[in-house]
Short mmCIF file of C-alpha atoms and ligand atoms in Angstrom, two decimals:
data_model
loop_
_atom_site.label_atom_id
_atom_site.label_comp_id
_atom_site.label_asym_id
_atom_site.label_seq_id
_atom_site.Cartn_x
_atom_site.Cartn_y
_atom_site.Cartn_z
CA MET A 1 -20.16 -15.74 29.38
CA LYS A 2 -19.13 -13.86 26.26
CA HIS A 3 -15.62 -12.48 26.10
CA THR A 4 -14.82 -8.81 25.61
CA LYS A 5 -12.21 -7.39 23.26
CA ILE A 6 -9.11 -6.24 25.07
CA ILE A 7 -9.36 -2.78 23.53
CA ASP A 8 -12.70 -2.36 25.32
CA LEU A 9 -11.48 -3.82 28.62
CA LEU A 10 -8.59 -1.36 28.69
CA THR A 11 -10.99 1.61 28.78
CA GLY A 12 -11.83 0.46 32.31
CA LYS A 13 -15.59 0.81 31.89
CA ALA A 14 -16.12 -2.68 33.28
CA LEU A 15 -14.11 -1.94 36.42
CA LEU A 16 -14.98 -4.32 39.29
CA HIS A 17 -17.10 -6.44 37.00
CA GLU A 18 -16.51 -10.01 36.04
CA VAL A 19 -14.99 -10.14 32.56
CA LYS A 20 -13.66 -12.69 30.13
CA ALA A 21 -10.80 -12.17 27.68
CA LYS A 22 -9.39 -14.44 24.99
CA GLY A 23 -6.14 -14.05 23.15
CA TRP A 24 -2.51 -15.07 22.81
CA VAL A 25 0.10 -14.85 25.52
CA LYS A 26 2.78 -12.27 24.81
CA THR A 27 4.78 -12.95 27.95
CA PHE A 28 4.34 -14.78 31.23
CA ARG A 29 6.39 -13.10 33.92
CA ASN A 30 7.30 -14.57 37.34
CA ASN A 31 4.73 -17.31 36.90
CA GLN A 32 2.21 -14.63 37.84
CA PHE A 33 1.70 -11.92 35.20
CA ILE A 34 0.34 -12.82 31.78
CA ALA A 35 0.48 -10.11 29.12
CA LEU A 36 -2.44 -11.03 26.89
CA ASN A 37 -3.14 -9.69 23.42
CA ASP A 38 -6.06 -10.40 21.10
CA GLY A 39 -5.11 -8.18 18.16
CA SER A 40 -7.80 -5.58 18.83
CA THR A 41 -5.10 -3.13 19.95
CA ILE A 42 -1.34 -3.05 20.26
CA ASN A 43 -1.78 -2.87 24.04
CA ASN A 44 -1.89 -6.02 26.16
CA ILE A 45 -4.02 -6.59 29.19
CA GLN A 46 -2.24 -7.82 32.28
CA CYS A 47 -3.79 -10.93 33.81
CA VAL A 48 -2.70 -11.69 37.34
CA VAL A 49 -2.63 -15.34 38.29
CA ASP A 50 -2.65 -16.46 41.89
CA LEU A 51 -0.14 -19.32 41.97
CA ASP A 52 -1.94 -21.29 44.67
CA LYS A 53 -5.22 -21.27 42.81
CA PHE A 54 -4.03 -23.14 39.71
CA PRO A 55 -2.32 -26.50 39.28
CA ALA A 56 1.31 -26.23 38.24
CA GLU A 57 0.48 -28.52 35.30
CA LEU A 58 -1.82 -25.88 33.87
CA LEU A 59 0.55 -22.97 34.42
CA LYS A 60 3.31 -24.90 32.64
CA LYS A 61 1.26 -24.71 29.46
CA ILE A 62 1.34 -20.93 29.41
CA HIS A 63 4.06 -19.75 27.08
CA THR A 64 4.55 -16.96 24.62
CA GLY A 65 2.19 -17.70 21.74
CA ALA A 66 -0.28 -19.95 23.61
CA ALA A 67 -3.98 -19.26 23.04
CA ILE A 68 -5.92 -18.89 26.27
CA SER A 69 -9.14 -17.69 27.81
CA VAL A 70 -9.25 -15.98 31.21
CA ARG A 71 -12.17 -15.05 33.38
CA GLY A 72 -11.93 -12.84 36.43
CA THR A 73 -12.52 -9.41 37.90
CA LEU A 74 -11.32 -6.26 36.20
CA ILE A 75 -9.53 -4.25 38.87
CA GLU A 76 -7.39 -1.16 39.08
CA SER A 77 -3.77 -2.10 38.64
CA ARG A 78 -1.29 -1.33 41.36
CA GLY A 79 1.67 -1.96 39.08
CA ALA A 80 3.16 0.58 36.69
CA GLY A 81 2.43 0.36 32.99
CA GLN A 82 -1.29 -0.27 32.99
CA ASN A 83 -4.43 1.15 34.55
CA VAL A 84 -6.45 -2.01 34.81
CA GLU A 85 -5.76 -5.72 35.05
CA ILE A 86 -7.70 -8.93 35.36
CA GLN A 87 -7.53 -10.81 38.64
CA VAL A 88 -7.81 -14.27 37.14
CA GLU A 89 -10.30 -16.71 38.65
CA ASN A 90 -10.59 -19.11 35.78
CA LEU A 91 -8.05 -20.06 33.15
CA LYS A 92 -8.33 -22.20 30.05
CA VAL A 93 -5.62 -23.09 27.56
CA TYR A 94 -6.83 -23.64 24.01
CA GLY A 95 -3.53 -24.27 22.36
CA GLU A 96 0.00 -24.48 23.68
CA SER A 97 3.00 -23.18 21.84
CA ASN A 98 6.18 -25.12 22.43
CA PRO A 99 8.85 -22.50 23.21
CA GLU A 100 11.54 -24.76 21.73
CA GLU A 101 9.84 -24.57 18.35
CA TYR A 102 7.84 -21.34 18.23
CA PRO A 103 9.81 -18.89 16.06
CA ILE A 104 8.33 -15.73 17.55
CA GLN A 105 10.07 -15.15 20.85
CA PRO A 106 9.55 -12.11 23.06
CA LYS A 107 12.60 -10.31 21.64
CA LYS A 108 13.44 -8.25 18.61
CA HIS A 109 13.53 -10.26 15.40
CA SER A 110 14.98 -8.96 12.14
CA LEU A 111 12.50 -8.02 9.42
CA GLU A 112 14.25 -10.49 7.11
CA PHE A 113 13.66 -13.35 9.54
CA LEU A 114 10.03 -12.32 9.92
CA ARG A 115 9.54 -12.25 6.14
CA GLU A 116 10.49 -15.92 6.08
CA ASN A 117 7.82 -16.49 8.70
CA ALA A 118 5.15 -14.31 7.14
CA HIS A 119 2.41 -16.59 8.48
CA LEU A 120 3.50 -15.84 12.06
CA ARG A 121 4.94 -12.35 11.81
CA ILE A 122 1.50 -10.82 12.30
CA ARG A 123 1.83 -11.93 15.93
CA THR A 124 4.57 -9.38 16.55
CA ASN A 125 3.80 -5.87 17.75
CA ILE A 126 5.24 -4.27 14.68
CA PHE A 127 3.22 -6.29 12.16
CA GLY A 128 0.08 -5.94 14.25
CA ALA A 129 0.55 -2.18 14.11
CA ILE A 130 1.30 -2.11 10.37
CA MET A 131 -1.67 -4.27 9.42
CA ARG A 132 -4.14 -2.39 11.61
CA VAL A 133 -2.94 0.84 9.99
CA ARG A 134 -3.30 -0.81 6.57
CA SER A 135 -6.87 -1.82 7.37
CA THR A 136 -7.75 1.66 8.59
CA LEU A 137 -6.25 3.22 5.49
CA SER A 138 -8.38 0.96 3.25
CA TYR A 139 -11.47 1.97 5.13
CA ALA A 140 -10.52 5.64 4.78
CA VAL A 141 -10.12 5.14 1.01
CA HIS A 142 -13.66 3.84 0.67
CA LYS A 143 -15.02 6.44 3.08
CA TYR A 144 -13.45 9.33 1.19
CA PHE A 145 -14.86 8.26 -2.14
CA GLN A 146 -18.26 7.16 -0.84
CA ASP A 147 -18.67 10.47 1.04
CA ASN A 148 -17.79 12.38 -2.10
CA GLY A 149 -20.24 10.83 -4.55
CA PHE A 150 -17.98 8.23 -6.15
CA PHE A 151 -19.17 4.72 -7.04
CA TYR A 152 -17.02 1.69 -6.28
CA PHE A 153 -16.25 -0.11 -9.51
CA ASN A 154 -14.77 -3.61 -9.72
CA ALA A 155 -12.47 -3.90 -12.70
CA PRO A 156 -11.89 -7.37 -14.14
CA ILE A 157 -8.75 -9.15 -12.97
CA ILE A 158 -8.45 -11.21 -16.14
CA THR A 159 -8.17 -9.12 -19.27
CA GLY A 160 -6.93 -9.19 -22.84
CA SER A 161 -5.48 -5.68 -22.78
CA ASP A 162 -2.26 -4.14 -21.50
CA ALA A 163 -3.40 -0.79 -20.12
CA GLU A 164 0.09 0.55 -19.54
CA GLY A 165 1.55 -0.87 -22.75
CA ALA A 166 4.68 -1.95 -20.93
CA GLY A 167 4.23 -5.67 -21.65
CA GLU A 168 4.81 -6.66 -18.04
CA MET A 169 1.95 -9.13 -17.81
CA PHE A 170 1.37 -12.52 -16.25
CA LYS A 171 -0.39 -14.84 -18.66
CA VAL A 172 -3.63 -16.57 -17.72
CA THR A 173 -4.25 -19.92 -19.36
CA ASN A 174 -5.61 -23.38 -18.70
CA PHE A 175 -3.51 -24.96 -21.42
CA ASN A 176 -1.56 -28.10 -20.64
CA LEU A 177 1.83 -26.43 -20.84
CA ASN A 178 3.48 -29.66 -21.94
CA LYS A 179 1.16 -30.00 -24.90
CA LEU A 180 0.46 -26.59 -26.38
CA PRO A 181 -1.78 -26.41 -29.44
CA ARG A 182 0.02 -24.75 -32.35
CA THR A 183 -1.11 -22.89 -35.44
CA GLU A 184 0.20 -23.97 -38.83
CA GLU A 185 2.91 -21.34 -38.48
CA GLY A 186 4.01 -22.90 -35.19
CA ALA A 187 2.79 -20.17 -32.84
CA VAL A 188 0.77 -21.07 -29.74
CA ASP A 189 -2.88 -21.21 -30.79
CA PHE A 190 -4.72 -19.16 -28.20
CA SER A 191 -8.03 -19.61 -30.00
CA GLU A 192 -8.06 -23.01 -28.30
CA ASP A 193 -7.41 -21.53 -24.86
CA PHE A 194 -10.07 -21.10 -22.19
CA PHE A 195 -11.13 -17.61 -23.31
CA GLY A 196 -10.48 -18.24 -27.00
CA LYS A 197 -7.75 -15.62 -26.94
CA ALA A 198 -4.58 -14.69 -25.07
CA THR A 199 -5.35 -13.25 -21.66
CA ASN A 200 -3.38 -11.90 -18.72
CA LEU A 201 -3.76 -10.55 -15.19
CA THR A 202 -4.60 -6.87 -15.23
CA VAL A 203 -1.88 -4.26 -14.69
CA SER A 204 -4.51 -1.55 -14.08
CA GLY A 205 -8.29 -1.24 -14.02
CA GLN A 206 -8.17 2.19 -15.60
CA LEU A 207 -9.39 1.44 -19.12
CA GLU A 208 -12.49 -0.33 -17.84
CA ALA A 209 -13.02 2.35 -15.16
CA GLU A 210 -13.08 4.98 -17.91
CA THR A 211 -16.08 3.30 -19.53
CA TYR A 212 -17.96 3.54 -16.23
CA ALA A 213 -16.97 7.16 -15.60
CA MET A 214 -18.63 7.92 -18.94
CA ALA A 215 -21.99 7.02 -17.37
CA LEU A 216 -21.70 7.12 -13.58
CA GLY A 217 -19.59 10.29 -13.56
CA SER A 218 -17.22 9.52 -10.71
CA VAL A 219 -15.97 6.00 -10.02
CA TYR A 220 -13.03 4.37 -8.26
CA THR A 221 -11.44 0.95 -8.22
CA PHE A 222 -9.58 -0.57 -5.31
CA GLY A 223 -8.26 -3.95 -6.19
CA PRO A 224 -5.24 -6.10 -6.86
CA THR A 225 -3.09 -5.47 -9.93
CA PHE A 226 -0.19 -7.51 -11.24
CA ARG A 227 3.08 -6.65 -12.89
CA ALA A 228 5.70 -9.07 -14.10
CA GLU A 229 8.42 -6.44 -14.02
CA ASN A 230 11.61 -7.93 -12.74
CA SER A 231 12.39 -5.09 -10.37
CA ASN A 232 13.72 -6.45 -7.14
CA THR A 233 13.48 -3.16 -5.28
CA SER A 234 12.09 -2.13 -1.93
CA ARG A 235 9.20 -0.36 -3.69
CA HIS A 236 8.00 -2.94 -6.24
CA LEU A 237 5.68 -5.90 -5.85
CA ALA A 238 4.47 -8.31 -8.52
CA GLU A 239 1.01 -8.20 -6.90
CA PHE A 240 -0.08 -4.92 -5.38
CA TRP A 241 -3.29 -3.07 -4.64
CA MET A 242 -4.16 0.01 -6.58
CA ILE A 243 -6.78 2.71 -6.08
CA GLU A 244 -7.91 4.29 -9.33
CA PRO A 245 -10.49 7.07 -9.37
CA GLU A 246 -11.79 8.22 -12.76
CA VAL A 247 -13.89 11.36 -13.11
CA ALA A 248 -15.86 12.66 -16.08
CA PHE A 249 -15.29 16.32 -16.98
CA ASN A 250 -12.23 16.64 -14.72
CA LYS A 251 -9.23 18.36 -16.25
CA LEU A 252 -5.64 17.85 -15.15
CA ALA A 253 -5.78 20.55 -12.44
CA ASP A 254 -8.96 19.01 -10.98
CA ASN A 255 -7.19 15.67 -10.99
CA MET A 256 -4.31 17.11 -8.96
CA ASP A 257 -6.74 18.73 -6.53
CA LEU A 258 -8.55 15.42 -6.07
CA ALA A 259 -5.37 13.42 -5.51
CA GLU A 260 -3.99 15.90 -3.00
CA ASP A 261 -7.25 16.19 -1.08
CA PHE A 262 -7.68 12.40 -1.06
CA ILE A 263 -4.18 11.66 0.24
CA LYS A 264 -4.48 14.29 2.96
CA TYR A 265 -7.84 12.91 4.03
CA VAL A 266 -6.74 9.29 4.37
CA ILE A 267 -3.61 10.26 6.29
CA ASN A 268 -5.59 12.52 8.63
CA TYR A 269 -8.17 9.83 9.20
CA THR A 270 -5.46 7.33 10.11
CA LEU A 271 -3.66 9.82 12.37
CA GLU A 272 -6.89 10.12 14.29
CA LYS A 273 -7.87 6.43 14.41
CA CYS A 274 -4.50 4.70 14.83
CA GLN A 275 -2.84 6.75 17.54
CA ASP A 276 -1.42 3.85 19.55
CA ASP A 277 -0.12 1.98 16.53
CA LEU A 278 1.44 5.09 15.02
CA ALA A 279 3.02 6.01 18.35
CA PHE A 280 4.57 2.54 18.46
CA LEU A 281 5.84 2.82 14.87
CA GLU A 282 7.21 6.28 15.55
CA LYS A 283 9.14 5.03 18.56
CA ARG A 284 10.51 2.11 16.60
CA LEU A 285 11.70 4.49 13.89
CA GLN A 286 13.37 6.75 16.44
CA GLU A 287 15.31 3.77 17.73
CA GLU A 288 16.34 2.81 14.20
CA GLU A 289 17.49 6.37 13.59
CA LYS A 290 19.81 6.24 16.56
CA ASN A 291 21.88 3.62 14.74
CA LYS A 292 22.29 5.82 11.69
CA PRO A 293 25.05 8.38 11.14
CA GLN A 294 23.93 11.91 12.04
CA ALA A 295 23.83 13.05 8.41
CA GLU A 296 21.36 10.35 7.42
CA ARG A 297 18.96 10.88 10.26
CA SER A 298 15.55 12.17 9.41
CA GLU A 299 14.76 15.70 10.54
CA MET A 300 11.19 14.83 11.35
CA SER A 301 9.61 12.10 13.41
CA LEU A 302 6.98 9.89 11.79
CA LEU A 303 4.05 11.86 13.16
CA GLU A 304 5.66 15.17 12.26
CA LYS A 305 6.17 13.89 8.73
CA LEU A 306 2.53 12.81 8.44
CA ARG A 307 1.25 16.11 9.80
CA PHE A 308 3.57 17.98 7.49
CA ILE A 309 1.88 16.26 4.53
CA THR A 310 -1.63 17.06 5.69
CA GLU A 311 -0.85 20.68 6.56
CA ASN A 312 1.16 21.81 3.53
CA ASN A 313 0.40 22.23 -0.14
CA PHE A 314 2.02 19.85 -2.58
CA LYS A 315 4.36 21.70 -4.91
CA ARG A 316 3.23 21.59 -8.56
CA VAL A 317 6.08 21.65 -11.04
CA SER A 318 6.21 20.93 -14.77
CA TYR A 319 8.49 18.19 -16.06
CA THR A 320 10.42 20.85 -18.00
CA GLU A 321 11.12 22.89 -14.86
CA ALA A 322 12.11 19.70 -13.04
CA ILE A 323 14.63 18.80 -15.75
CA ASP A 324 16.21 22.26 -15.47
CA ILE A 325 16.50 21.85 -11.71
CA LEU A 326 18.00 18.38 -12.05
CA LYS A 327 20.46 19.40 -14.76
CA ALA A 328 21.76 22.18 -12.53
CA SER A 329 21.83 19.99 -9.41
CA LYS A 330 25.04 19.03 -7.61
CA PRO A 331 24.61 15.24 -7.90
CA ASN A 332 24.06 15.62 -11.64
CA LYS A 333 27.11 17.85 -12.12
CA ASN A 334 29.29 15.66 -9.87
CA LYS A 335 28.01 12.52 -11.60
CA LYS A 336 26.61 11.19 -8.35
CA PHE A 337 23.36 10.05 -9.98
CA ASN A 338 23.44 6.60 -11.54
CA TYR A 339 21.58 8.08 -14.50
CA ILE A 340 22.92 11.50 -15.44
CA ILE A 341 20.27 13.85 -16.83
CA GLU A 342 21.64 15.10 -20.13
CA GLU A 343 18.62 16.51 -21.89
CA TRP A 344 14.90 17.14 -22.00
CA GLY A 345 13.00 13.92 -22.67
CA ALA A 346 14.89 11.74 -20.21
CA ASP A 347 12.77 9.44 -18.08
CA LEU A 348 13.10 10.21 -14.39
CA GLN A 349 14.50 7.53 -12.10
CA SER A 350 13.61 7.26 -8.48
CA GLU A 351 16.94 8.89 -7.51
CA HIS A 352 15.85 12.03 -9.42
CA GLU A 353 12.36 11.99 -7.98
CA ARG A 354 13.73 11.72 -4.48
CA TYR A 355 16.25 14.50 -5.08
CA LEU A 356 13.44 16.85 -6.10
CA VAL A 357 11.29 15.94 -3.11
CA GLU A 358 13.85 15.43 -0.38
CA LYS A 359 16.62 17.84 -1.27
CA HIS A 360 15.21 20.53 -3.50
CA PHE A 361 11.57 21.21 -2.60
CA LYS A 362 11.46 19.37 0.74
CA CYS A 363 7.75 18.62 0.30
CA PRO A 364 5.56 16.37 -1.85
CA VAL A 365 5.78 17.34 -5.51
CA ILE A 366 3.29 16.94 -8.34
CA LEU A 367 5.14 16.76 -11.63
CA PHE A 368 3.03 17.37 -14.74
CA ASP A 369 3.23 17.73 -18.52
CA TYR A 370 5.68 14.93 -19.23
CA PRO A 371 7.13 14.15 -22.68
CA ALA A 372 4.62 12.07 -24.62
CA ASP A 373 7.30 9.53 -25.51
CA ILE A 374 7.84 8.30 -21.94
CA LYS A 375 4.16 8.01 -21.00
CA ALA A 376 1.24 5.69 -21.82
CA PHE A 377 -0.87 5.97 -24.98
CA TYR A 378 -4.06 7.20 -23.32
CA MET A 379 -2.77 10.55 -22.01
CA ARG A 380 -4.05 13.78 -23.56
CA MET A 381 -1.67 15.52 -25.94
CA ASN A 382 -0.91 19.16 -25.13
CA GLU A 383 -0.99 21.94 -27.73
CA ASP A 384 2.81 21.84 -27.98
CA GLY A 385 2.50 18.43 -29.66
CA LYS A 386 5.24 16.91 -27.52
CA THR A 387 4.02 16.79 -23.92
CA VAL A 388 1.01 15.03 -22.43
CA ARG A 389 -1.22 15.93 -19.50
CA ALA A 390 0.35 13.46 -17.13
CA MET A 391 0.88 13.95 -13.43
CA ASP A 392 2.99 11.96 -11.00
CA ILE A 393 2.99 12.62 -7.28
CA LEU A 394 6.36 12.16 -5.62
CA PHE A 395 6.73 11.53 -1.90
CA PRO A 396 9.73 11.72 0.40
CA GLY A 397 11.34 8.35 0.99
CA ILE A 398 9.09 6.76 -1.63
CA GLY A 399 9.44 8.52 -4.96
CA GLU A 400 6.38 8.02 -7.18
CA ILE A 401 3.25 7.27 -5.18
CA VAL A 402 0.63 8.35 -7.74
CA GLY A 403 0.58 8.22 -11.53
CA GLY A 404 -2.30 9.80 -13.41
CA SER A 405 -3.41 11.98 -16.28
CA GLU A 406 -6.10 13.73 -18.19
CA ARG A 407 -7.18 11.24 -20.85
CA GLU A 408 -7.09 11.70 -24.61
CA GLU A 409 -10.79 12.07 -25.35
CA ARG A 410 -10.46 12.93 -29.08
CA TYR A 411 -11.12 9.84 -31.19
CA ASP A 412 -8.79 10.66 -34.07
CA VAL A 413 -5.91 11.74 -31.90
CA LEU A 414 -6.25 8.62 -29.76
CA LEU A 415 -6.44 6.31 -32.76
CA ASP A 416 -3.32 7.91 -34.28
CA LYS A 417 -1.50 7.44 -31.03
CA ILE A 418 -2.52 3.79 -30.71
CA GLU A 419 -1.36 3.10 -34.24
CA SER A 420 1.89 5.01 -33.96
CA MET A 421 2.77 3.14 -30.76
CA GLY A 422 2.12 -0.19 -32.46
CA ILE A 423 -0.70 -1.13 -30.06
CA ASP A 424 -3.28 -3.65 -31.29
CA LYS A 425 -6.35 -1.50 -31.95
CA GLU A 426 -8.61 -4.53 -32.41
CA GLU A 427 -8.04 -5.36 -28.77
CA LEU A 428 -9.13 -1.84 -27.77
CA TRP A 429 -12.29 -1.49 -29.94
CA TRP A 430 -14.47 -1.09 -26.87
CA TYR A 431 -12.17 1.58 -25.41
CA LEU A 432 -12.27 3.50 -28.68
CA ASP A 433 -16.08 3.32 -28.58
CA THR A 434 -16.11 5.59 -25.51
CA ARG A 435 -14.54 8.26 -27.73
CA LYS A 436 -17.11 7.65 -30.46
CA PHE A 437 -20.23 7.92 -28.34
CA GLY A 438 -20.56 10.97 -26.12
CA THR A 439 -16.89 11.48 -25.49
CA ALA A 440 -15.96 14.04 -22.84
CA PRO A 441 -12.88 15.28 -21.03
CA HIS A 442 -12.03 13.07 -18.09
CA SER A 443 -9.14 12.35 -15.76
CA GLY A 444 -7.98 9.88 -13.18
CA PHE A 445 -5.00 8.50 -11.36
CA GLY A 446 -3.64 5.39 -9.71
CA LEU A 447 -2.29 5.31 -6.19
CA GLY A 448 -0.17 2.33 -5.19
CA PHE A 449 -1.75 1.33 -1.91
CA GLU A 450 1.36 -0.36 -0.49
CA ARG A 451 3.45 2.72 -1.21
CA LEU A 452 0.96 4.72 0.82
CA VAL A 453 1.11 2.19 3.66
CA LEU A 454 4.92 2.35 3.49
CA PHE A 455 4.82 6.09 3.90
CA VAL A 456 2.29 6.14 6.72
CA THR A 457 3.97 3.40 8.76
CA GLY A 458 7.51 4.67 8.16
CA MET A 459 8.58 1.23 6.98
CA THR A 460 11.22 1.03 4.27
CA ASN A 461 10.57 -2.24 2.45
CA ILE A 462 7.30 -2.76 0.58
CA ARG A 463 7.44 -6.48 1.46
CA ASP A 464 6.66 -5.52 5.03
CA VAL A 465 3.39 -3.70 4.39
CA ILE A 466 1.44 -6.39 2.50
CA PRO A 467 0.54 -9.64 4.28
CA PHE A 468 2.07 -12.09 1.81
CA PRO A 469 4.33 -10.31 -0.68
CA ARG A 470 4.83 -11.60 -4.20
CA THR A 471 8.18 -10.62 -5.68
CA PRO A 472 10.57 -12.24 -8.19
CA GLN A 473 11.48 -15.74 -6.97
CA ASN A 474 9.06 -15.51 -4.09
CA ALA A 475 5.47 -16.66 -3.85
CA ALA A 476 5.59 -18.64 -0.61
CA PHE A 477 2.52 -18.91 1.59
O1 4AD B 501 1.99 4.88 -12.71
P1 4AD B 501 1.19 3.63 -12.89
O2 4AD B 501 1.77 2.57 -13.74
O3 4AD B 501 -0.21 4.13 -13.45
C1 4AD B 501 -1.24 3.35 -13.86
O4 4AD B 501 -1.31 2.15 -13.75
C2 4AD B 501 -2.42 4.15 -14.36
N1 4AD B 501 -3.27 3.24 -15.16
C3 4AD B 501 -3.17 4.73 -13.20
C4 4AD B 501 -4.36 5.55 -13.59
O5 4AD B 501 -4.19 6.62 -14.14
N2 4AD B 501 -5.56 5.08 -13.32
O6 4AD B 501 0.86 3.01 -11.47
C5 4AD B 501 0.17 3.77 -10.50
C6 4AD B 501 0.83 3.62 -9.15
C7 4AD B 501 2.28 4.09 -9.09
O7 4AD B 501 2.36 5.47 -8.93
C8 4AD B 501 2.78 3.33 -7.88
O8 4AD B 501 2.40 3.98 -6.68
C9 4AD B 501 2.03 2.04 -7.98
O9 4AD B 501 0.90 2.26 -8.78
N3 4AD B 501 2.82 0.96 -8.56
C10 4AD B 501 3.36 -0.06 -7.86
N4 4AD B 501 3.33 -0.35 -6.54
C11 4AD B 501 3.97 -1.47 -6.13
N5 4AD B 501 4.61 -2.31 -6.95
C12 4AD B 501 4.68 -2.06 -8.29
N6 4AD B 501 5.31 -2.92 -9.10
C13 4AD B 501 4.03 -0.88 -8.79
N7 4AD B 501 3.88 -0.35 -10.02
C14 4AD B 501 3.14 0.76 -9.86
MG1 MG B 502 3.83 5.63 -13.17
#
């Protein structure tokens, strides 16, 4: 007999039928009630065991974490807490789980402890909920773009270029590191390396995506990206997933419209598909809030926050306006910011971004027209000669969630910029070609997938929304 997923058993359609379920024991109460979970839903199915029917030897093997199979009749439950339960007639234990050793006990564990057991933390309710939401969000990403005429484009992971020009790259080599070939000048001779040149893991698929947008019109990437920035924060990973749409003929305003529509869609989709998981995460957050001082408590619950995003317009504000607001702000005047905003041109830190979103506008903000000096080389120069058509989307509790721009499509202007920023133009010959042959206005953006998952799940540390986080000093598992 084939087993049925617990999510389907819980609908009760198979009532009074013989059913089989397989999963892991969450709890075994009074030597009679097994709460069984198979990952298909956050909800367990109750399996009722008649003590006299099974040898004590067998029942002794049933502990939290054990993998079992049960067969029996699906009946209406008389107990509170569930509608249906399985009256067990047959029970098989696949794998025991010694309670003396199994780290995941039926109690609340700290997130720090669970991070150290990242291979087992998925067996907790909270990580089950987070990772199902993450999976649904990824599906929604593909669905949005596929339904709107975009083509999925796979950018290379190994590349010779540094799209963001920030030099935060992991090197890729198959050299024997103890015996590096050297040039006559003593530098490492990359011509002898696997690719015949220095290569690294990509920080962004954008530059390659642009070449495809110049033929397919609308494309998007959704893949891993890597940054060797040594930021040990709750919002940075060394390996994270990024979604990067790129659209021919889109100007900056179209780019903002696309980003806003896209974010609202994926959140709405998840609100609809992940009701049980989100309800669990919301409740968890409410309990966390109770331990906080009144002043720090959030005004909205998780679901209210998500609906607020989908139902309200993002506020669009120029960098220049934002600087004026920040300069006049209380934390700036009282020197409460770690970085005081003195003048136009300053790079915004996450404390400033969060002030704008959480204190001033109280809604998501799209900041645009940043100073050219603090942004990447590929952004289109405005007529004022000092700002570029950049846009960052700032979210409450997160700060920057999206970074994007209209691209510099004019060959000469782009070449000047590359040279003035000291970027190796030989490395970018193919990118420059797109501006030589049939160049056209185009725009795109990058959304950090984990930052989106953080926001939707209400979690606060990015290490808890990716299965196996890579951060400075940490690449276990
Ligand atoms: O702003 P960024 O650096 O933009 C780009 O990479 C552009 N090439 C995107 C484009 O226009 N196609 O990164 C985009 C987003 C950020 O807004 C943030 O959400 C996320 O990627 N991000 C990170 N997420 C986790 N860990 C990190 N270290 C991140 N760095 C950036
Ligand atoms: Mg950015």
